[in-house]
Amino acid sequence: MSDRPLLDAVNYTPHYGSSESRSGSDSPTLLYIDEQLLQNRPVVEKSLLRKLDLRVAFLVLVYIMNYMDRSNAAAARLRGFEEDLNMKGNQFNTLISILYVGYLLMQAPSNIFLDRMKRPSLYLSSCMATWGAITLFIGAVRTYHAALILRFLLGFVEAAFFPGAVFLLSRWYKRNELGLRTALLTCGSSVSNAFSALVASGILAGLDGTLGFTAWRWLFFVEGTLTITVAVCAIWILPDFPSTPSIWLSPDEQTLAKRRMEEDAATGNDDQDKPVEVFSGVSEALTDWRVWWLGVALSLMIASLSFGNFFPTLSATMGYNATISLLLCAPPWILGTATSFFVARHSDVTGDRFWHIAGPLLVGDIGFMIAISTMNTAVRYLSLFFMTQASVAYVIFLTWVLNTFSQSRSKCAAAIALINSMATFGNIGASYFWPSSWGPSYVNSYLICILTSFMSIAMCWAFRKHLSRCNESAEIEEQALGLPRGFRYIL
């Protein structure tokens, strides 16, 4: 046998039903090599996915740090953050909101830049180290306005990671594999909510007054240092694109990684081989009404999930001290994380997205209704477990976006960024859904969450009906022209 990789033994052309793609298959030599390829591929593919999944697991750690550095202000609020910076009125809500303004501005430009890079690992690692440093600086601020500026910059830099990581997954995994992997990535937010609450409770209780710094300052110092440490490791661990040579993949695995994406592309290899114009994908995404529709739907969903930004505050309404309130935050998010894996896997297996989005949102609405109905401590704590189930819908929604725009690499990158950017408006506005004056019951806040949740479900239902009509039209056209079964949207 030749020393060349087995998967390179044949000049591969995707089989999309054309007779040209099958020409030459009568050659005995090619038939033999095709048979060897068929026999060897499952082994190579299993090894490839195992290696990829290990690196995606590290992406989860990065996302945990991303979300932790974004949400630690809510924990710091319980130990004098507002008082030390002399915040008044809705200034804390503005501090939460301003981060998403920076997040909004940077998402689309970052993904456009990322799409044209050969080493996204370096770019994402550098951004991570930068936001870790900003987190450290927030721990040293003396005025509200300094904290406001740093929170804006934090969002500006953090915006590179999540849409970039989701796009990176779409470049490695096939459509029927994305649900579980996206769930694995986005579970970082739930894990972070649980883990950061535990870390914060330890730091706030144990380091207060150490070296003359108050507890909330140590929270930013410690978490910022952890982020920078993880960023250094990420340089060598995060994956690049399949087209970039990787020392952690064998030649066969590298070739198969590229081929899998060609096979999964809706229009063959047309977007892989042509030079990509910088703004071609952006132009296509901006003129596609579906991007705007999904952006609004996700914005409403994010608004209904805004309780996550104030979770320690909601936990504290049960009357316990800061340490116990933070510890009580962990179990609901742990359950939400476990559920996300089951729901995402079931969504992949059944090929359904809409019902796996609507179901968790409705469960979350039950939690909101329970919280509205009583101030009983045990029942209100139970309501938090229902609320965290709603975050599972976000995982499935992002997978649906990747599935819908998978036909073009550049358009997919732009669509992810634009939809996430529009969704950020939900976080900007929703930061004002939870003013202190509405506590401790926060009835008005919960009612707004229920309303935005139902609006998001309605928009997703309409989008599902549209995709169903598209699939029916494709079926009719293929039958009339005698074409093989082609691309179908996942509903």
Short mmCIF file of C-alpha atoms in Angstrom, two decimals:
data_model
loop_
_atom_site.label_atom_id
_atom_site.label_comp_id
_atom_site.label_asym_id
_atom_site.label_seq_id
_atom_site.Cartn_x
_atom_site.Cartn_y
_atom_site.Cartn_z
CA MET A 1 0.00 0.00 0.00
CA SER A 2 1.03 3.60 -0.64
CA ASP A 3 2.13 5.82 2.23
CA ARG A 4 -0.53 8.33 1.19
CA PRO A 5 -3.58 8.57 3.46
CA LEU A 6 -6.29 6.13 2.47
CA LEU A 7 -8.89 8.89 2.26
CA ASP A 8 -6.75 10.76 -0.27
CA ALA A 9 -6.45 7.74 -2.51
CA VAL A 10 -9.33 8.94 -4.67
CA ASN A 11 -9.91 12.44 -5.97
CA TYR A 12 -13.18 12.91 -4.17
CA THR A 13 -16.26 14.49 -5.73
CA PRO A 14 -19.44 14.71 -3.65
CA HIS A 15 -22.26 12.53 -4.99
CA TYR A 16 -25.24 14.80 -5.51
CA GLY A 17 -26.93 12.72 -8.14
CA SER A 18 -25.06 13.84 -11.27
CA SER A 19 -23.77 11.24 -13.67
CA GLU A 20 -20.45 13.07 -13.91
CA SER A 21 -19.80 12.50 -10.24
CA ARG A 22 -19.98 8.76 -10.80
CA SER A 23 -17.86 8.61 -13.94
CA GLY A 24 -14.86 6.37 -13.65
CA SER A 25 -16.52 4.12 -11.08
CA ASP A 26 -16.24 1.19 -13.53
CA SER A 27 -12.50 1.05 -12.95
CA PRO A 28 -11.61 -2.09 -10.91
CA THR A 29 -8.87 -0.18 -9.11
CA LEU A 30 -11.19 2.65 -8.08
CA LEU A 31 -13.87 0.18 -7.04
CA TYR A 32 -11.32 -1.55 -4.79
CA ILE A 33 -10.15 1.73 -3.28
CA ASP A 34 -13.75 2.90 -2.78
CA GLU A 35 -14.46 -0.34 -0.93
CA GLN A 36 -11.40 0.18 1.29
CA LEU A 37 -12.48 3.75 1.92
CA LEU A 38 -15.96 2.63 2.90
CA GLN A 39 -14.58 0.05 5.31
CA ASN A 40 -12.05 2.41 6.93
CA ARG A 41 -14.21 5.52 7.21
CA PRO A 42 -16.23 4.56 10.34
CA VAL A 43 -13.00 4.00 12.29
CA VAL A 44 -11.45 7.28 11.14
CA GLU A 45 -14.67 9.20 11.72
CA LYS A 46 -15.04 7.84 15.25
CA SER A 47 -11.49 8.88 16.08
CA LEU A 48 -12.03 12.33 14.54
CA LEU A 49 -15.20 12.98 16.53
CA ARG A 50 -13.60 11.79 19.76
CA LYS A 51 -10.72 14.25 19.33
CA LEU A 52 -13.10 17.06 18.37
CA ASP A 53 -15.38 16.44 21.33
CA LEU A 54 -12.45 16.69 23.73
CA ARG A 55 -11.61 20.13 22.37
CA VAL A 56 -15.23 21.19 22.46
CA ALA A 57 -15.18 20.22 26.13
CA PHE A 58 -12.42 22.78 26.60
CA LEU A 59 -14.57 25.33 24.76
CA VAL A 60 -17.11 24.75 27.53
CA LEU A 61 -14.51 25.80 30.10
CA VAL A 62 -13.81 28.95 28.09
CA TYR A 63 -17.53 29.71 27.93
CA ILE A 64 -17.82 29.17 31.69
CA MET A 65 -15.16 31.84 32.20
CA ASN A 66 -16.88 34.05 29.62
CA TYR A 67 -20.20 33.88 31.40
CA MET A 68 -18.67 34.07 34.87
CA ASP A 69 -16.83 37.31 34.12
CA ARG A 70 -20.02 38.71 32.60
CA SER A 71 -22.35 37.85 35.49
CA ASN A 72 -20.18 38.26 38.60
CA ALA A 73 -21.57 41.74 39.24
CA ALA A 74 -24.83 40.15 40.43
CA ALA A 75 -22.93 38.20 43.12
CA ALA A 76 -20.79 41.22 44.04
CA ARG A 77 -24.02 43.15 44.58
CA LEU A 78 -24.75 41.03 47.65
CA ARG A 79 -21.54 42.18 49.40
CA GLY A 80 -21.36 45.94 49.04
CA PHE A 81 -20.64 46.47 45.32
CA GLU A 82 -23.42 49.07 44.93
CA GLU A 83 -22.67 50.81 48.23
CA ASP A 84 -18.90 51.11 47.70
CA LEU A 85 -19.38 52.69 44.25
CA ASN A 86 -22.24 54.91 45.48
CA MET A 87 -24.77 53.59 42.96
CA LYS A 88 -28.24 55.05 43.10
CA GLY A 89 -31.58 54.35 41.41
CA ASN A 90 -31.21 52.19 38.30
CA GLN A 91 -27.44 52.61 38.01
CA PHE A 92 -26.82 48.93 38.75
CA ASN A 93 -29.28 47.97 35.99
CA THR A 94 -27.39 50.28 33.63
CA LEU A 95 -24.14 48.60 34.65
CA ILE A 96 -25.64 45.26 33.62
CA SER A 97 -27.10 46.67 30.41
CA ILE A 98 -24.00 48.51 29.16
CA LEU A 99 -22.07 45.26 28.75
CA TYR A 100 -24.54 44.14 26.09
CA VAL A 101 -24.14 47.41 24.19
CA GLY A 102 -20.48 46.56 23.67
CA TYR A 103 -21.50 42.98 22.96
CA LEU A 104 -23.92 44.17 20.29
CA LEU A 105 -21.38 46.33 18.47
CA MET A 106 -18.66 43.70 18.14
CA GLN A 107 -20.39 40.41 17.31
CA ALA A 108 -20.89 40.81 13.56
CA PRO A 109 -17.47 42.40 12.79
CA SER A 110 -15.76 39.74 14.88
CA ASN A 111 -17.35 36.82 13.03
CA ILE A 112 -16.59 38.39 9.65
CA PHE A 113 -12.96 38.66 10.71
CA LEU A 114 -12.95 35.15 12.16
CA ASP A 115 -14.29 33.64 8.92
CA ARG A 116 -11.17 34.81 7.08
CA MET A 117 -8.64 33.67 9.68
CA LYS A 118 -6.54 30.53 9.49
CA ARG A 119 -5.86 30.40 13.25
CA PRO A 120 -9.08 31.26 15.13
CA SER A 121 -7.52 29.68 18.22
CA LEU A 122 -5.06 32.57 18.52
CA TYR A 123 -7.75 35.18 18.02
CA LEU A 124 -10.18 33.72 20.55
CA SER A 125 -7.40 33.13 23.12
CA SER A 126 -6.20 36.72 22.81
CA CYS A 127 -9.73 38.03 23.31
CA MET A 128 -10.09 35.83 26.37
CA ALA A 129 -6.88 37.09 27.95
CA THR A 130 -8.03 40.66 27.31
CA TRP A 131 -11.41 40.26 28.98
CA GLY A 132 -9.71 38.54 31.91
CA ALA A 133 -7.51 41.61 32.35
CA ILE A 134 -10.55 43.91 32.18
CA THR A 135 -12.23 41.83 34.89
CA LEU A 136 -9.16 42.36 37.09
CA PHE A 137 -9.36 46.11 36.54
CA ILE A 138 -13.05 46.20 37.53
CA GLY A 139 -11.98 44.87 40.94
CA ALA A 140 -9.80 47.95 41.40
CA VAL A 141 -12.29 50.67 40.38
CA ARG A 142 -13.25 53.40 42.81
CA THR A 143 -16.13 55.08 40.96
CA TYR A 144 -19.32 53.99 39.25
CA HIS A 145 -18.37 55.61 35.94
CA ALA A 146 -15.04 53.77 35.81
CA ALA A 147 -16.89 50.50 36.33
CA LEU A 148 -19.37 51.49 33.61
CA ILE A 149 -16.60 52.08 31.06
CA LEU A 150 -14.87 48.80 31.90
CA ARG A 151 -18.15 46.87 31.69
CA PHE A 152 -18.70 48.29 28.20
CA LEU A 153 -15.20 47.22 27.16
CA LEU A 154 -15.76 43.80 28.73
CA GLY A 155 -18.80 43.24 26.53
CA PHE A 156 -16.96 44.56 23.48
CA VAL A 157 -14.19 41.96 23.88
CA GLU A 158 -16.34 39.08 25.14
CA ALA A 159 -18.54 39.39 22.03
CA ALA A 160 -15.88 37.62 19.98
CA PHE A 161 -16.18 34.32 21.79
CA PHE A 162 -19.69 32.90 21.70
CA PRO A 163 -20.77 33.61 18.09
CA GLY A 164 -17.24 32.67 17.04
CA ALA A 165 -17.36 29.38 18.94
CA VAL A 166 -20.78 28.49 17.52
CA PHE A 167 -19.52 29.21 14.00
CA LEU A 168 -16.43 27.13 14.69
CA LEU A 169 -18.63 24.17 15.61
CA SER A 170 -20.57 24.55 12.37
CA ARG A 171 -17.29 24.18 10.45
CA TRP A 172 -16.49 20.82 12.06
CA TYR A 173 -19.80 19.06 12.74
CA LYS A 174 -22.55 17.86 10.41
CA ARG A 175 -26.10 19.13 10.83
CA ASN A 176 -27.34 16.05 12.68
CA GLU A 177 -24.40 16.31 15.11
CA LEU A 178 -24.68 20.00 15.96
CA GLY A 179 -27.52 19.85 18.48
CA LEU A 180 -25.63 17.87 21.10
CA ARG A 181 -22.37 19.78 20.57
CA THR A 182 -24.09 23.15 20.72
CA ALA A 183 -25.76 21.97 23.92
CA LEU A 184 -22.37 20.95 25.28
CA LEU A 185 -21.03 24.43 24.53
CA THR A 186 -23.97 26.46 25.75
CA CYS A 187 -24.33 24.40 28.90
CA GLY A 188 -21.31 26.47 29.93
CA SER A 189 -23.71 29.28 30.83
CA SER A 190 -25.72 27.02 33.13
CA VAL A 191 -22.58 25.45 34.60
CA SER A 192 -21.17 28.93 35.08
CA ASN A 193 -24.28 30.08 36.92
CA ALA A 194 -23.93 27.12 39.27
CA PHE A 195 -20.13 27.11 39.53
CA SER A 196 -19.74 30.89 39.83
CA ALA A 197 -22.29 30.95 42.65
CA LEU A 198 -20.27 28.36 44.55
CA VAL A 199 -16.96 30.14 43.86
CA ALA A 200 -18.45 33.52 44.75
CA SER A 201 -19.85 32.23 48.03
CA GLY A 202 -16.39 30.96 49.02
CA ILE A 203 -14.56 34.13 47.96
CA LEU A 204 -17.08 36.55 49.47
CA ALA A 205 -17.12 34.64 52.75
CA GLY A 206 -13.41 33.86 53.05
CA LEU A 207 -11.39 36.71 51.55
CA ASP A 208 -13.18 39.78 52.91
CA GLY A 209 -10.57 42.22 54.24
CA THR A 210 -7.55 40.20 52.99
CA LEU A 211 -4.70 42.60 52.04
CA GLY A 212 -7.11 45.45 52.70
CA PHE A 213 -9.51 44.60 49.88
CA THR A 214 -13.23 44.03 50.38
CA ALA A 215 -14.80 40.72 49.38
CA TRP A 216 -16.39 41.86 46.11
CA ARG A 217 -13.03 43.16 44.84
CA TRP A 218 -11.45 39.74 45.47
CA LEU A 219 -14.25 38.20 43.41
CA PHE A 220 -13.11 40.14 40.33
CA PHE A 221 -9.41 39.61 41.08
CA VAL A 222 -9.69 35.83 41.41
CA GLU A 223 -12.02 35.28 38.46
CA GLY A 224 -9.98 37.57 36.20
CA THR A 225 -6.78 35.67 37.05
CA LEU A 226 -8.47 32.33 36.36
CA THR A 227 -9.63 33.59 32.97
CA ILE A 228 -6.13 34.68 31.92
CA THR A 229 -4.74 31.29 32.98
CA VAL A 230 -7.31 29.41 30.90
CA ALA A 231 -6.63 31.77 27.95
CA VAL A 232 -2.96 30.80 27.90
CA CYS A 233 -3.87 27.10 27.77
CA ALA A 234 -6.46 27.77 25.03
CA ILE A 235 -3.77 28.80 22.54
CA TRP A 236 -2.73 25.16 22.14
CA ILE A 237 -6.05 23.45 22.79
CA LEU A 238 -8.74 25.29 20.81
CA PRO A 239 -9.27 23.88 17.29
CA ASP A 240 -8.78 25.87 14.11
CA PHE A 241 -10.72 25.23 10.89
CA PRO A 242 -10.65 21.86 9.05
CA SER A 243 -8.69 23.49 6.21
CA THR A 244 -5.89 24.50 8.62
CA PRO A 245 -3.23 21.80 9.14
CA SER A 246 -3.51 20.40 12.66
CA ILE A 247 -0.89 18.36 14.49
CA TRP A 248 -3.60 16.72 16.62
CA LEU A 249 -5.23 15.12 13.57
CA SER A 250 -3.85 12.34 11.39
CA PRO A 251 -3.79 12.93 7.60
CA ASP A 252 -6.82 10.66 7.17
CA GLU A 253 -8.74 12.53 9.88
CA GLN A 254 -7.85 15.90 8.39
CA THR A 255 -9.05 14.84 4.95
CA LEU A 256 -12.25 13.33 6.33
CA ALA A 257 -12.96 16.47 8.37
CA LYS A 258 -13.00 18.54 5.16
CA ARG A 259 -14.95 15.92 3.21
CA ARG A 260 -17.68 15.63 5.85
CA MET A 261 -18.42 19.32 5.50
CA GLU A 262 -18.53 19.04 1.70
CA GLU A 263 -20.98 16.15 1.93
CA ASP A 264 -23.16 18.00 4.42
CA ALA A 265 -23.26 21.24 2.42
CA ALA A 266 -26.53 21.78 0.65
CA THR A 267 -25.04 22.89 -2.65
CA GLY A 268 -22.00 20.69 -2.82
CA ASN A 269 -18.59 22.26 -2.75
CA ASP A 270 -19.43 25.63 -4.29
CA ASP A 271 -18.69 27.65 -1.19
CA GLN A 272 -15.60 25.74 -0.17
CA ASP A 273 -13.41 26.24 -3.24
CA LYS A 274 -14.34 29.77 -4.36
CA PRO A 275 -12.54 32.76 -2.85
CA VAL A 276 -14.82 34.31 -0.25
CA GLU A 277 -15.43 38.03 -0.60
CA VAL A 278 -15.25 39.86 2.67
CA PHE A 279 -18.80 41.20 2.66
CA SER A 280 -20.55 38.65 0.43
CA GLY A 281 -21.91 36.65 3.37
CA VAL A 282 -22.93 39.83 5.21
CA SER A 283 -24.84 41.09 2.17
CA GLU A 284 -26.66 37.77 1.78
CA ALA A 285 -27.54 37.65 5.47
CA LEU A 286 -28.75 41.26 5.59
CA THR A 287 -31.09 40.73 2.63
CA ASP A 288 -32.55 37.47 3.96
CA TRP A 289 -35.73 38.21 5.91
CA ARG A 290 -35.30 34.97 7.84
CA VAL A 291 -32.21 36.38 9.60
CA TRP A 292 -34.23 39.35 10.84
CA TRP A 293 -37.17 37.17 11.85
CA LEU A 294 -34.99 34.81 13.86
CA GLY A 295 -33.11 37.75 15.36
CA VAL A 296 -36.33 39.24 16.74
CA ALA A 297 -37.52 35.82 17.95
CA LEU A 298 -34.24 35.24 19.79
CA SER A 299 -34.31 38.75 21.23
CA LEU A 300 -37.71 38.04 22.76
CA MET A 301 -36.46 34.69 24.06
CA ILE A 302 -33.40 36.33 25.64
CA ALA A 303 -35.67 38.89 27.30
CA SER A 304 -37.71 36.06 28.82
CA LEU A 305 -34.46 34.49 30.09
CA SER A 306 -33.24 37.73 31.67
CA PHE A 307 -33.91 36.32 35.14
CA GLY A 308 -30.52 34.60 34.83
CA ASN A 309 -28.71 37.94 35.13
CA PHE A 310 -30.42 38.56 38.46
CA PHE A 311 -30.54 35.00 39.79
CA PRO A 312 -28.62 35.74 43.03
CA THR A 313 -31.05 38.61 43.66
CA LEU A 314 -34.05 36.30 43.18
CA SER A 315 -32.46 33.72 45.47
CA ALA A 316 -31.86 36.40 48.09
CA THR A 317 -35.58 37.27 48.17
CA MET A 318 -36.09 34.10 50.21
CA GLY A 319 -34.49 35.84 53.19
CA TYR A 320 -31.17 34.01 53.63
CA ASN A 321 -27.74 35.65 54.00
CA ALA A 322 -25.46 36.24 51.00
CA THR A 323 -23.50 32.98 51.33
CA ILE A 324 -26.55 30.73 51.57
CA SER A 325 -28.33 32.65 48.80
CA LEU A 326 -25.41 32.02 46.45
CA LEU A 327 -25.23 28.34 47.40
CA LEU A 328 -28.94 27.98 46.67
CA CYS A 329 -28.32 29.23 43.11
CA ALA A 330 -26.34 26.13 42.13
CA PRO A 331 -28.89 23.23 42.22
CA PRO A 332 -31.42 24.78 39.79
CA TRP A 333 -28.71 25.45 37.20
CA ILE A 334 -27.21 21.99 37.64
CA LEU A 335 -30.61 20.48 36.81
CA GLY A 336 -30.96 22.84 33.83
CA THR A 337 -27.58 21.71 32.52
CA ALA A 338 -28.48 18.04 32.81
CA THR A 339 -31.77 18.61 31.02
CA SER A 340 -30.11 20.46 28.14
CA PHE A 341 -28.08 17.37 27.17
CA PHE A 342 -31.14 15.13 27.11
CA VAL A 343 -33.28 17.61 25.17
CA ALA A 344 -30.53 18.42 22.66
CA ARG A 345 -29.79 14.76 22.01
CA HIS A 346 -33.49 13.99 21.59
CA SER A 347 -33.79 16.94 19.20
CA ASP A 348 -30.97 15.53 17.04
CA VAL A 349 -32.41 12.01 17.03
CA THR A 350 -35.95 13.10 16.16
CA GLY A 351 -34.89 15.82 13.73
CA ASP A 352 -37.17 18.34 15.44
CA ARG A 353 -36.26 21.81 16.62
CA PHE A 354 -39.47 23.80 17.22
CA TRP A 355 -41.10 21.58 19.86
CA HIS A 356 -37.77 21.26 21.65
CA ILE A 357 -37.70 25.07 21.84
CA ALA A 358 -41.34 25.62 22.80
CA GLY A 359 -41.38 22.89 25.48
CA PRO A 360 -38.60 24.28 27.72
CA LEU A 361 -39.95 27.84 27.36
CA LEU A 362 -43.39 26.69 28.53
CA VAL A 363 -41.82 24.90 31.50
CA GLY A 364 -40.04 28.14 32.36
CA ASP A 365 -43.37 29.98 32.15
CA ILE A 366 -44.76 27.57 34.74
CA GLY A 367 -41.90 28.62 37.02
CA PHE A 368 -42.74 32.30 36.52
CA MET A 369 -46.39 31.64 37.34
CA ILE A 370 -45.48 29.77 40.52
CA ALA A 371 -43.23 32.64 41.64
CA ILE A 372 -46.03 35.13 41.02
CA SER A 373 -48.58 33.16 43.00
CA THR A 374 -46.81 32.96 46.38
CA MET A 375 -44.09 34.27 48.66
CA ASN A 376 -43.68 30.90 50.39
CA THR A 377 -39.95 30.17 50.60
CA ALA A 378 -40.05 26.50 49.58
CA VAL A 379 -42.43 27.07 46.67
CA ARG A 380 -40.48 30.05 45.34
CA TYR A 381 -37.30 28.01 45.45
CA LEU A 382 -39.07 25.27 43.51
CA SER A 383 -40.03 27.86 40.90
CA LEU A 384 -36.33 28.54 40.23
CA PHE A 385 -35.89 24.92 39.09
CA PHE A 386 -38.67 25.39 36.54
CA MET A 387 -37.23 28.70 35.34
CA THR A 388 -33.79 27.31 34.56
CA GLN A 389 -35.37 24.74 32.20
CA ALA A 390 -36.24 27.60 29.84
CA SER A 391 -32.55 28.15 29.06
CA VAL A 392 -32.53 24.82 27.19
CA ALA A 393 -34.56 26.48 24.43
CA TYR A 394 -31.64 28.81 23.68
CA VAL A 395 -29.41 25.81 22.92
CA ILE A 396 -31.85 24.32 20.42
CA PHE A 397 -32.58 27.69 18.82
CA LEU A 398 -28.91 28.27 18.00
CA THR A 399 -28.69 24.81 16.48
CA TRP A 400 -31.74 25.62 14.35
CA VAL A 401 -30.00 28.74 13.05
CA LEU A 402 -26.91 26.72 12.08
CA ASN A 403 -29.06 24.12 10.33
CA THR A 404 -31.03 26.73 8.41
CA PHE A 405 -28.06 28.66 7.01
CA SER A 406 -25.63 25.76 6.56
CA GLN A 407 -25.62 26.06 2.74
CA SER A 408 -23.07 28.88 2.71
CA ARG A 409 -20.08 29.18 5.03
CA SER A 410 -19.76 32.96 4.83
CA LYS A 411 -23.50 33.57 5.11
CA CYS A 412 -23.69 31.21 8.10
CA ALA A 413 -20.96 33.18 9.90
CA ALA A 414 -22.71 36.48 9.22
CA ALA A 415 -26.16 35.11 10.10
CA ILE A 416 -24.98 33.78 13.48
CA ALA A 417 -23.38 37.10 14.34
CA LEU A 418 -26.32 39.23 13.17
CA ILE A 419 -28.95 37.09 14.91
CA ASN A 420 -26.93 37.12 18.15
CA SER A 421 -26.43 40.87 17.78
CA MET A 422 -30.17 41.46 17.46
CA ALA A 423 -30.75 39.12 20.39
CA THR A 424 -28.49 41.35 22.47
CA PHE A 425 -31.20 44.02 22.37
CA GLY A 426 -33.20 41.63 24.54
CA ASN A 427 -30.49 41.71 27.20
CA ILE A 428 -30.05 45.48 26.98
CA GLY A 429 -33.74 46.18 27.56
CA ALA A 430 -34.37 43.28 29.92
CA SER A 431 -31.76 44.59 32.35
CA TYR A 432 -34.42 47.12 33.36
CA PHE A 433 -37.10 44.46 33.87
CA TRP A 434 -35.81 43.82 37.38
CA PRO A 435 -35.64 47.13 39.31
CA SER A 436 -35.27 46.86 43.08
CA SER A 437 -38.56 48.72 43.51
CA TRP A 438 -40.40 45.70 42.01
CA GLY A 439 -38.92 43.34 44.58
CA PRO A 440 -39.10 41.17 46.49
CA SER A 441 -42.05 39.62 44.60
CA TYR A 442 -41.00 40.88 41.14
CA VAL A 443 -44.51 40.12 39.83
CA ASN A 444 -44.23 42.67 37.01
CA SER A 445 -40.86 41.22 35.98
CA TYR A 446 -42.24 37.70 35.75
CA LEU A 447 -45.27 38.87 33.75
CA ILE A 448 -42.99 40.51 31.20
CA CYS A 449 -40.97 37.29 30.93
CA ILE A 450 -44.13 35.27 30.29
CA LEU A 451 -45.28 37.70 27.60
CA THR A 452 -41.94 37.74 25.75
CA SER A 453 -41.72 33.95 25.99
CA PHE A 454 -45.09 33.46 24.28
CA MET A 455 -44.20 35.99 21.58
CA SER A 456 -40.96 34.12 20.85
CA ILE A 457 -42.81 30.78 20.62
CA ALA A 458 -45.33 32.30 18.19
CA MET A 459 -42.56 33.58 15.91
CA CYS A 460 -40.80 30.21 15.98
CA TRP A 461 -44.06 28.48 15.03
CA ALA A 462 -44.52 30.79 12.04
CA PHE A 463 -40.93 30.13 10.96
CA ARG A 464 -41.49 26.38 11.24
CA LYS A 465 -44.53 26.66 8.95
CA HIS A 466 -42.42 28.57 6.41
CA LEU A 467 -39.68 25.93 6.39
CA SER A 468 -42.29 23.20 6.04
CA ARG A 469 -43.66 24.88 2.91
CA CYS A 470 -40.13 25.15 1.51
CA ASN A 471 -39.58 21.43 2.04
CA GLU A 472 -42.89 20.61 0.34
CA SER A 473 -41.96 22.75 -2.66
CA ALA A 474 -38.58 21.01 -2.94
CA GLU A 475 -40.30 17.61 -2.81
CA ILE A 476 -42.71 18.54 -5.61
CA GLU A 477 -39.92 19.95 -7.80
CA GLU A 478 -37.71 16.88 -7.38
CA GLN A 479 -40.57 14.52 -8.24
CA ALA A 480 -41.50 16.54 -11.33
CA LEU A 481 -37.89 16.65 -12.64
CA GLY A 482 -36.92 13.15 -11.54
CA LEU A 483 -34.14 14.44 -9.26
CA PRO A 484 -32.77 12.60 -6.22
CA ARG A 485 -33.75 13.79 -2.76
CA GLY A 486 -31.84 16.96 -1.92
CA PHE A 487 -31.58 19.42 0.94
CA ARG A 488 -34.38 19.60 3.51
CA TYR A 489 -34.76 22.16 6.28
CA ILE A 490 -34.94 20.77 9.80
CA LEU A 491 -38.20 21.75 11.45
#
